Amino acid sequence: VVKVVSYRPVVDILRQRNYVDISHSMLVDYSFFTRYFTFNKTLMLKIKTEKRVIIKRFNLTLITSKEVEVLSIALDKIIQNNK
């Protein structure tokens, strides 16, 4: 099971947290995007449901290159095992 949670402690006190909890077989693809003039990177997950493919985005603030690499390796293994 893949569990991704993204929240901002100050802002999200009043809002629901952004999360997704999926099985490995549902993960189709992923990618990272760097936003200009911010410290954010966005993780985009493509998730297969019974009817369609859903794209879910998560803002990752101040994530290091090493953390991105570790996430990429883990997600690559999951996608490879799905093929």
Coordinates of C-alpha atoms in Angstrom, one line a residue:
V1 CA 0.0 0.0 0.0
V2 CA 1.3 3.4 -0.9
K3 CA 0.3 6.2 1.5
V4 CA 1.1 9.8 0.6
V5 CA 0.1 12.7 2.9
S6 CA 0.7 16.4 2.4
Y7 CA -0.3 19.1 4.7
R8 CA 0.7 22.5 6.0
P9 CA 0.4 22.7 9.8
V10 CA -0.6 26.4 10.0
V11 CA -2.9 26.5 7.0
D12 CA -4.5 23.1 7.2
I13 CA -5.9 23.5 10.7
L14 CA -9.1 24.5 9.2
R15 CA -8.9 22.4 6.0
Q16 CA -8.9 18.7 5.3
R17 CA -5.5 17.1 4.7
N18 CA -4.5 16.2 1.2
Y19 CA -3.8 12.4 1.1
V20 CA -4.2 9.3 -1.0
D21 CA -4.0 5.7 0.2
I22 CA -3.8 3.2 -2.8
S23 CA -2.6 -0.3 -3.5
H24 CA 0.5 -0.8 -5.5
S25 CA -1.4 -2.2 -8.5
M26 CA -3.2 1.1 -8.9
L27 CA -0.1 3.2 -9.5
V28 CA 0.5 3.8 -13.2
D29 CA 3.1 6.6 -13.3
Y30 CA 4.6 9.5 -11.4
S31 CA 6.6 12.6 -12.1
F32 CA 8.2 15.5 -10.2
F33 CA 7.8 19.1 -11.3
T34 CA 9.8 22.1 -10.0
R35 CA 7.9 25.3 -9.5
Y36 CA 9.6 28.5 -10.4
F37 CA 10.4 31.1 -7.7
T38 CA 9.3 28.8 -4.9
F39 CA 10.8 26.1 -2.7
N40 CA 8.1 23.6 -3.8
K41 CA 8.3 20.6 -6.0
T42 CA 5.1 18.8 -7.0
L43 CA 4.7 15.1 -7.0
M44 CA 2.2 14.0 -9.6
L45 CA 0.8 10.4 -9.3
K46 CA -1.3 8.8 -12.0
I47 CA -3.7 6.3 -10.4
K48 CA -5.7 3.7 -12.2
T49 CA -9.3 3.2 -11.0
E50 CA -11.9 0.9 -12.4
K51 CA -13.2 3.5 -14.8
R52 CA -10.3 5.9 -15.5
V53 CA -6.9 7.2 -14.6
I54 CA -6.8 9.9 -12.0
I55 CA -4.0 12.4 -11.5
K56 CA -3.3 13.5 -7.9
R57 CA -0.8 16.3 -7.1
F58 CA 1.1 16.9 -3.9
N59 CA 3.2 20.0 -3.1
L60 CA 6.4 19.0 -1.4
T61 CA 8.0 22.0 0.3
L62 CA 11.8 22.0 0.9
I63 CA 12.3 18.4 -0.2
T64 CA 15.9 17.6 -0.9
S65 CA 17.3 16.0 -4.0
K66 CA 18.2 12.9 -1.9
E67 CA 14.6 12.6 -0.7
V68 CA 13.4 12.9 -4.3
E69 CA 15.8 10.2 -5.4
V70 CA 14.7 7.8 -2.6
L71 CA 11.0 8.4 -3.5
S72 CA 11.8 7.9 -7.2
I73 CA 13.5 4.6 -6.5
A74 CA 10.6 3.3 -4.5
L75 CA 8.0 4.4 -7.0
D76 CA 10.0 3.0 -9.9
K77 CA 10.1 -0.4 -8.1
I78 CA 6.4 -0.4 -7.6
I79 CA 5.7 0.5 -11.2
Q80 CA 8.1 -2.1 -12.5
N81 CA 6.4 -4.8 -10.4
N82 CA 3.1 -3.8 -11.9
K83 CA 4.2 -4.6 -15.4

